[in-house]
Amino acid sequence: MPNSVPERPSILRLENISLVFDDDAKVLDDVSLDMRAGDTKIILGAAGAGKSVMLKVALGLLKATAGRIHLFGQDVTGYSESQWYEVRSHIGVLFQEGGLFDSLTIEENVAYPLVNRSSKTPEEVHPHVEQALRFVELGQTLDKFPSELSGGMRRRVGIARAGISDPALLLYDSPTAGLDPITANNIMSLIIQERETRNATSAIVSHRFQDGHIMANFRYNSESKRLERIPDDSPLRLRTRFIVMREGRIVFEGSEPELDASPDPYIAKFSMQRSAH
Amino acid sequence: MLDILKSPIVTFQEFILLAGRATANIVRRPFYGSDVILQMDTIGVGSLPITILIGFFSGAVMALQMSRALSQYGASGQVGQITAITLVRELGPVLTALLVAGRNASGIASELGSMKVTEQIDAMRALGTDPIKKLVTPRLIATCFTLPLLTIVADFIGIIGGYLVAVPLLALTTSSQYWNNAWRSLEFNDITQGLLKPLVFAYIIALVGCLYGIRTTGGTQGVGRATTQAVVVASVWIFVCTFLITRIFVNI
């Protein structure tokens, strides 16, 4: 095959994942997903559609009732909690409200992945932490506690913590939920910057179609330090895929034009073009 | 019928598993020494003033109650013995444990419950820390260390409370007879059960608080529910266990 492009390595693969809770509620129903290096997946859906649960299954925080999970090319389905710790060290995650530890300062929160996983002292990682916080424009908050920051600032600290250990996979759970549109756009801009600078594979869960639109159409220009439209022929466009979930199932997977063209009224709710009308 | 039993059996199973894992973690690395010290301060030093107060009044009330009963038999000189035995065997451990359950089982459940609903426990696991090792084991060690000490303080202050009622207030006996009686009446059996009970209660308080905290679901309302349940369940188990331990020691 002379024209074949070398296949990008698999980062995350979910195979026919189902999850049933104790009260017989089916939270995930035969969900399959394949993410390769450099992919961006935008996971949309109404509240309770199973988006966040899917991320937690991918992180091993919830055990799937059926199906298999592959991370970084290895089957991690039957891994014990201690085996998962090693796998999770390659994944950065931003939780819905930031998931910051209330009892630790911002500096300790951001340093946590580095201090916890390596034998480095807080003093050794200090310059790294400062740099990560400057990246999210919160360089002066080192000694503050999470309760002293606004919702948007806490999310930004969460982004700094998610990216500090240079993970190969970044998962964002509703990064803009409950934020005003301006703050939400700033957060999305940071997520795009993180995607470009780290060249990481990212999955972002959201219920806001605008988030997906920004993620799919813009990239960060490190020279002008601004977001710019992605050219139509860029491979980045091809690697960005939308997923729509409904009641634990994936009901759509495709590009933004395909999402816009979908005749299904539920899927159309998450289309930028049609929601604007 | 089986459905009614399912929930308490599952909870008990979770309690046993948590107890096993938290205990095994005591000897496994990494050790969170600073967390243990912090919890000792919160649970031990924090509970000290109220323990002293409760200990004092329980001893004083015991001496007051006994004063009438003993004088009927002309045995009011034995007040030191009765106060010491009841405090060391039963009142000291149980009242201190109930106090610490109300103060700390609720505190632990609400703290861990809030961490659970704000996804801090998930974040901890995602960042490579075992929440049982980081959150449960330090609280268990701290409670197991401080509750017997608090009980000893409560026992001693209680005997002083009994003394103040029996000697200066009611003149039931002399000072030397009170202390002599109190000291000589305590046997090895009394001291053993008086120190074993707080150790068992410490397990119940720390682990029930942690279990209900970690299992919290349903937002802030769930945190409130977990807190209440933790105090009620811990208190009930304290009474059940004190009965069982006393039953064993009565036969020895």
XYZ file of C-alpha atoms in Angstrom:
529
model
C 0.000 0.000 0.000
C 2.176 2.880 -1.219
C -0.189 5.718 -0.221
C -1.126 4.440 3.191
C -0.758 6.899 6.076
C 0.771 5.350 9.177
C -2.029 4.664 11.622
C -2.019 6.854 14.699
C -1.667 4.924 17.955
C -4.827 4.162 19.881
C -5.205 6.210 23.076
C -8.632 5.241 24.355
C -10.946 2.535 23.095
C -14.229 1.621 24.695
C -15.802 -1.563 23.368
C -19.517 -2.198 23.977
C -19.453 -0.678 27.448
C -22.596 -1.020 29.540
C -23.124 0.140 33.080
C -26.099 -0.743 35.235
C -26.490 0.734 38.713
C -27.899 -1.166 41.709
C -31.412 0.106 41.107
C -31.354 -1.508 37.615
C -30.976 1.876 35.915
C -28.985 1.474 32.698
C -26.604 4.426 32.669
C -24.508 3.303 29.714
C -25.865 1.025 27.039
C -23.456 -0.623 24.600
C -21.196 2.407 24.168
C -18.176 2.143 21.862
C -15.589 4.824 21.243
C -12.179 4.976 19.604
C -9.735 7.817 20.178
C -6.395 7.956 18.426
C -3.451 10.222 19.147
C -4.291 13.827 18.304
C -8.071 13.262 18.209
C -10.525 15.660 19.792
C -13.925 14.288 20.763
C -16.730 16.610 21.747
C -19.320 14.679 23.699
C -22.693 16.399 23.783
C -25.999 15.372 25.302
C -28.761 16.364 27.690
C -28.302 16.104 31.465
C -28.338 12.479 32.572
C -27.414 11.163 29.104
C -24.353 9.381 30.532
C -21.604 11.727 29.324
C -19.824 12.211 32.656
C -20.326 8.552 33.561
C -18.586 7.572 30.328
C -15.554 9.676 31.297
C -15.505 8.104 34.762
C -15.596 4.621 33.232
C -12.707 5.597 30.939
C -10.780 6.714 34.038
C -11.579 3.531 35.942
C -13.456 5.494 38.630
C -16.579 3.470 37.832
C -16.454 -0.195 36.855
C -18.372 -1.091 33.701
C -20.871 -3.940 34.000
C -19.956 -5.218 30.520
C -17.512 -4.366 27.735
C -13.795 -3.720 27.470
C -11.603 -0.645 27.972
C -8.263 -0.159 26.233
C -5.988 2.715 27.228
C -2.701 3.509 25.475
C -2.894 0.200 23.637
C -3.364 -2.059 26.667
C -6.499 -3.777 27.867
C -7.172 -2.286 31.301
C -10.627 -3.795 31.848
C -9.756 -6.055 34.761
C -7.164 -3.763 36.349
C -7.096 -3.425 40.119
C -7.221 0.040 41.718
C -3.444 0.064 42.249
C -2.809 -0.866 38.588
C -5.160 1.935 37.542
C -3.019 4.503 39.413
C -0.194 3.962 36.915
C -2.541 4.238 33.911
C -4.206 7.359 35.317
C -0.843 9.106 35.664
C -0.940 9.556 31.864
C -4.392 11.124 31.921
C -5.227 14.716 32.898
C -8.747 15.348 34.044
C -10.824 18.415 34.826
C -13.867 17.649 36.957
C -17.197 19.432 36.703
C -16.582 21.961 39.487
C -12.802 21.756 39.172
C -12.507 19.017 41.836
C -9.925 21.068 43.768
C -9.024 20.002 47.317
C -10.562 22.522 49.719
C -7.951 22.001 52.397
C -4.965 22.692 50.117
C -3.750 25.995 48.695
C -3.854 26.629 44.953
C -0.119 25.922 44.733
C -0.476 22.615 46.609
C -3.464 21.668 44.455
C -1.596 22.217 41.189
C 1.577 20.590 42.534
C -0.364 17.547 43.799
C 0.037 15.305 40.695
C 3.800 15.961 40.573
C 4.508 15.625 44.306
C 2.259 12.600 44.657
C 3.559 10.596 41.720
C 7.221 11.428 41.883
C 9.385 11.800 44.926
C 9.859 15.508 44.232
C 9.416 18.043 47.000
C 7.015 21.003 46.712
C 10.081 23.302 46.476
C 11.420 21.376 43.481
C 8.172 21.612 41.537
C 7.471 25.248 42.496
C 8.750 26.827 39.211
C 6.712 24.331 37.212
C 3.573 25.130 39.236
C 4.107 28.852 38.845
C 4.433 28.433 35.089
C 1.259 26.321 34.902
C -0.671 28.938 36.867
C 0.699 31.757 34.710
C -0.577 29.822 31.688
C -4.127 30.099 33.069
C -3.449 33.726 34.101
C -3.621 33.002 37.824
C 0.021 33.532 38.739
C -0.855 35.584 41.855
C -3.146 33.065 43.515
C -0.514 30.583 44.750
C -1.260 31.046 48.467
C -5.023 31.320 48.187
C -7.503 28.550 48.949
C -10.065 27.322 46.387
C -12.946 28.815 48.395
C -11.452 32.274 47.844
C -11.681 31.973 44.058
C -14.635 32.395 41.692
C -16.130 29.434 39.783
C -14.299 30.373 36.586
C -10.983 30.763 38.407
C -11.386 27.352 40.064
C -11.981 25.810 36.641
C -8.786 27.492 35.393
C -6.807 26.099 38.326
C -8.326 22.690 37.446
C -7.041 23.092 33.872
C -3.568 23.926 35.200
C -3.612 20.851 37.447
C -4.909 18.591 34.651
C -2.066 19.579 32.317
C 0.858 19.885 34.726
C 2.091 16.302 34.398
C 2.063 16.531 30.585
C -0.569 13.823 30.086
C -1.157 12.054 26.786
C -4.927 12.198 27.230
C -6.941 15.120 28.603
C -10.537 14.701 29.734
C -12.716 17.708 30.501
C -16.031 17.176 32.252
C -18.393 20.095 31.569
C -15.688 22.772 31.839
C -18.121 25.626 31.154
C -21.166 24.468 33.155
C -22.675 27.270 35.229
C -20.359 29.992 33.892
C -21.295 33.211 32.126
C -20.651 33.231 28.325
C -17.513 35.400 28.512
C -15.854 33.260 31.201
C -16.982 30.123 29.357
C -15.293 31.327 26.160
C -12.091 32.113 28.091
C -12.108 28.594 29.494
C -12.600 27.115 26.022
C -9.767 29.263 24.715
C -7.483 27.851 27.432
C -8.531 24.294 26.594
C -7.711 24.912 22.934
C -4.339 26.389 23.913
C -3.629 23.354 26.041
C -4.576 21.058 23.159
C -2.224 22.878 20.768
C 0.724 23.333 23.122
C 0.731 19.803 24.506
C -0.473 18.154 21.318
C -2.609 15.969 23.554
C -5.645 13.893 22.711
C -8.685 15.487 24.302
C -12.280 14.596 25.080
C -14.605 17.297 26.242
C -18.046 16.694 27.709
C -20.485 19.552 27.407
C -24.127 20.416 27.046
C -23.309 23.698 25.269
C -23.114 23.421 21.482
C -20.950 26.601 21.410
C -18.123 24.739 23.178
C -18.010 22.126 20.446
C -18.168 24.752 17.736
C -15.173 26.671 19.153
C -13.213 23.452 19.681
C -13.893 22.266 16.100
C -13.260 25.520 14.285
C -10.500 27.345 16.123
C -6.871 26.793 16.931
C -4.347 28.752 18.951
C -1.727 30.738 17.139
C 1.261 30.885 19.435
C 2.812 33.787 17.506
C -0.132 36.153 17.543
C -1.275 34.588 20.870
C -4.843 34.535 19.597
C -7.378 32.018 18.403
C -7.749 31.738 14.651
C -10.014 29.741 12.362
C -8.714 26.337 11.375
C -8.219 26.148 7.568
C -10.719 23.833 5.837
C -8.025 21.428 4.675
C -6.304 21.109 8.058
C -6.002 17.570 9.467
C -7.114 19.038 12.809
C -10.620 19.388 11.365
C -10.711 15.724 10.402
C -9.559 14.679 13.850
C -12.321 16.606 15.614
C -15.448 14.528 15.988
C -18.779 15.205 17.662
C -20.572 12.560 19.694
C -24.161 12.967 20.841
C -25.449 10.821 23.702
C -29.009 10.087 24.697
C -30.145 7.935 27.613
C -26.842 6.100 27.863
C -26.409 5.462 24.157
C -24.292 7.130 21.486
C -26.824 8.308 18.916
C -24.488 10.276 16.673
C -20.804 10.413 15.788
C -19.448 12.604 13.020
C -18.105 15.974 11.933
C -19.768 19.346 12.523
C -21.316 19.537 8.994
C -22.749 16.050 9.519
C -24.153 17.155 12.887
C -25.704 20.187 11.229
C -27.263 18.001 8.556
C -28.781 15.432 10.919
C -32.549 15.148 10.573
C -32.999 13.884 14.148
C -34.564 16.671 16.275
C -32.658 15.603 19.428
C -29.295 15.670 17.659
C -30.196 18.948 15.945
C -30.481 20.579 19.398
C -26.706 20.390 19.621
C -26.081 21.852 16.184
C -24.698 25.400 16.227
C -26.368 26.350 12.967
C -29.830 25.108 13.709
C -29.891 26.245 17.303
C -29.152 29.753 16.100
C -32.428 29.800 14.146
C -38.544 -9.699 53.406
C -35.133 -10.280 51.852
C -35.178 -6.813 50.315
C -35.511 -5.253 53.774
C -32.442 -7.128 54.971
C -30.412 -6.428 51.832
C -29.480 -2.837 52.622
C -28.202 -3.376 56.215
C -26.305 -6.503 55.160
C -24.659 -4.666 52.264
C -23.781 -1.761 54.602
C -22.300 -4.156 57.151
C -20.282 -5.867 54.426
C -18.986 -2.479 53.247
C -18.091 -1.621 56.851
C -16.091 -4.825 57.264
C -14.287 -4.304 53.938
C -13.487 -0.695 54.842
C -12.272 -1.769 58.294
C -10.012 -4.408 56.698
C -8.534 -2.048 54.117
C -8.100 0.845 56.548
C -6.378 -1.430 59.080
C -4.102 -3.005 56.471
C -3.101 0.483 55.305
C -1.671 1.267 58.752
C 1.443 -0.698 57.855
C 1.544 0.136 54.129
C 3.398 3.002 52.503
C 2.917 5.890 51.936
C 2.222 7.133 55.472
C 0.335 10.373 55.867
C 1.850 11.370 59.222
C 0.834 15.027 59.049
C -2.786 14.015 58.400
C -2.705 11.744 61.469
C -1.378 14.595 63.661
C -3.986 16.976 62.254
C -6.793 14.508 62.993
C -5.442 13.852 66.503
C -5.621 17.561 67.114
C -9.179 17.801 65.789
C -10.514 14.660 67.447
C -8.401 14.515 70.608
C -7.469 18.046 71.624
C -10.716 19.414 70.186
C -12.823 17.046 72.309
C -10.835 17.547 75.516
C -12.754 20.474 77.110
C -16.148 18.862 76.633
C -14.806 15.488 77.812
C -13.586 17.095 81.031
C -16.942 18.766 81.571
C -18.991 15.623 80.941
C -16.589 13.470 82.974
C -16.794 15.811 85.952
C -20.575 15.952 86.038
C -21.098 12.238 85.441
C -18.880 11.461 88.479
C -20.599 14.129 90.577
C -24.073 12.864 89.673
C -23.055 9.267 90.352
C -21.881 10.229 93.871
C -25.079 12.215 94.471
C -27.309 9.332 93.378
C -25.371 6.816 95.422
C -25.344 8.965 98.540
C -28.988 8.157 99.377
C -28.886 4.510 98.374
C -25.666 3.811 100.267
C -26.709 5.645 103.435
C -29.816 3.386 103.610
C -27.464 0.455 104.120
C -25.040 2.439 106.209
C -22.432 2.017 103.523
C -21.905 5.640 102.485
C -18.174 5.137 102.955
C -18.185 2.951 99.814
C -19.080 5.887 97.538
C -15.509 6.094 96.200
C -15.580 2.461 95.181
C -18.920 2.687 93.358
C -18.026 5.910 91.552
C -14.671 4.530 90.413
C -16.024 1.185 89.224
C -19.023 2.587 87.311
C -16.913 5.283 85.704
C -14.006 3.096 84.684
C -16.087 0.150 83.529
C -19.002 1.834 81.850
C -19.779 5.530 82.119
C -16.362 6.872 81.179
C -15.941 4.847 77.976
C -19.579 5.065 76.832
C -20.190 8.754 77.560
C -16.865 9.792 76.041
C -17.543 7.655 72.969
C -21.053 9.088 72.549
C -19.621 12.557 72.844
C -16.899 11.905 70.293
C -19.464 10.174 68.039
C -21.676 13.241 68.135
C -18.781 15.554 67.563
C -16.486 13.626 65.225
C -18.476 10.880 63.468
C -20.689 13.705 62.219
C -17.681 15.879 61.391
C -15.948 13.079 59.490
C -19.141 12.125 57.600
C -19.896 15.702 56.582
C -16.296 16.441 55.553
C -15.917 13.294 53.470
C -19.488 13.633 52.183
C -18.778 17.156 50.926
C -15.584 15.905 49.304
C -17.564 13.133 47.618
C -20.288 15.375 46.197
C -17.777 17.950 44.937
C -15.812 15.140 43.211
C -12.718 15.683 45.363
C -12.578 11.974 46.187
C -12.798 11.111 42.467
C -10.087 13.710 41.797
C -7.937 12.104 44.487
C -8.259 8.684 42.830
C -7.649 10.224 39.406
C -4.442 11.805 40.741
C -3.142 8.507 42.054
C -4.023 8.655 45.757
C -5.981 5.945 47.538
C -8.721 7.850 49.432
C -8.866 5.109 52.075
C -5.171 5.523 52.780
C -5.270 9.319 52.715
C -8.616 9.981 54.394
C -9.827 6.931 56.329
C -6.647 5.458 57.834
C -5.407 8.732 59.443
C -8.837 9.265 61.024
C -8.890 5.677 62.278
C -5.389 5.901 63.791
C -6.142 9.287 65.359
C -9.423 8.108 66.912
C -7.905 4.831 68.176
C -5.089 6.780 69.816
C -7.055 9.654 71.303
C -10.310 8.020 72.451
C -8.659 5.782 75.118
C -6.712 8.833 76.329
C -9.870 10.935 76.470
C -11.582 8.121 78.367
C -8.778 8.006 80.935
C -9.126 11.786 81.396
C -12.928 11.484 81.731
C -12.562 8.654 84.285
C -10.100 10.603 86.402
C -12.015 13.896 86.293
C -15.211 11.931 87.060
C -13.640 10.454 90.192
C -12.608 13.994 91.223
C -16.217 15.128 90.595
C -17.454 12.284 92.790
C -14.944 13.267 95.468
C -16.121 16.898 95.523
C -19.707 15.763 96.070
C -18.930 12.959 98.512
C -16.391 14.714 100.732
C -16.635 18.542 100.798
C -20.336 18.762 99.809
C -22.118 15.885 101.555
C -19.435 14.684 103.977
C -20.301 11.038 103.263
C -16.777 9.887 103.899
C -13.291 11.155 104.540
C -10.918 12.214 101.825
C -8.424 9.398 102.436
C -11.156 6.758 102.614
C -12.676 7.965 99.331
C -9.398 7.818 97.428
C -8.321 4.611 99.115
C -11.600 2.923 98.246
C -11.584 4.227 94.706
C -8.004 3.103 94.096
C -8.231 -0.335 95.706
C -11.578 -1.286 94.170
C -10.242 -1.185 90.618
C -9.032 -4.555 89.425
C -7.213 -5.654 86.303
C -10.520 -6.745 84.797
C -12.019 -3.250 85.200
C -9.022 -1.470 83.704
C -8.861 -3.912 80.784
C -12.485 -3.514 79.789
C -12.277 0.212 80.476
C -9.492 0.493 77.890
C -10.711 -2.140 75.440
C -14.093 -0.481 75.052
C -12.760 2.892 73.826
C -10.558 1.082 71.321
C -13.567 -0.769 69.870
C -15.683 2.404 69.977
C -12.904 4.305 68.177
C -13.142 1.810 65.303
C -16.906 2.272 65.187
C -16.812 6.085 65.326
C -14.045 6.579 62.747
C -15.206 3.939 60.289
C -18.946 4.636 60.483
C -18.205 8.334 59.937
C -15.917 7.561 56.987
C -18.242 4.940 55.471
C -21.303 7.174 55.493
C -19.197 10.077 54.197
C -17.688 8.126 51.309
C -21.079 6.650 50.340
C -22.761 10.056 50.166
C -24.911 10.690 47.119
C -27.460 13.366 46.311
C -25.689 16.704 46.770
C -25.790 18.817 49.907
C -29.001 17.141 51.065
C -27.153 13.840 50.920
C -24.356 15.268 53.104
C -26.902 16.170 55.791
C -28.446 12.709 55.601
C -25.043 11.008 55.820
C -24.104 13.079 58.878
C -27.275 12.186 60.769
C -27.037 8.508 59.849
C -23.405 8.351 60.938
C -24.161 9.688 64.427
C -27.222 7.467 64.909
C -25.543 4.293 63.650
C -22.325 4.918 65.601
C -24.271 5.595 68.826
C -26.391 2.458 68.476
C -23.338 0.300 67.802
C -21.552 1.786 70.813
C -24.386 0.542 73.042
C -24.541 -2.868 71.343
C -20.782 -3.343 71.695
C -20.595 -2.184 75.291
C -23.218 -4.818 76.126
C -21.282 -7.541 74.294
C -17.922 -6.607 75.850
C -19.427 -6.354 79.353
C -21.067 -9.758 78.821
C -17.656 -11.274 78.067
C -15.920 -9.584 81.035
C -18.653 -10.454 83.525
C -17.821 -14.121 82.955
C -14.072 -13.695 83.324
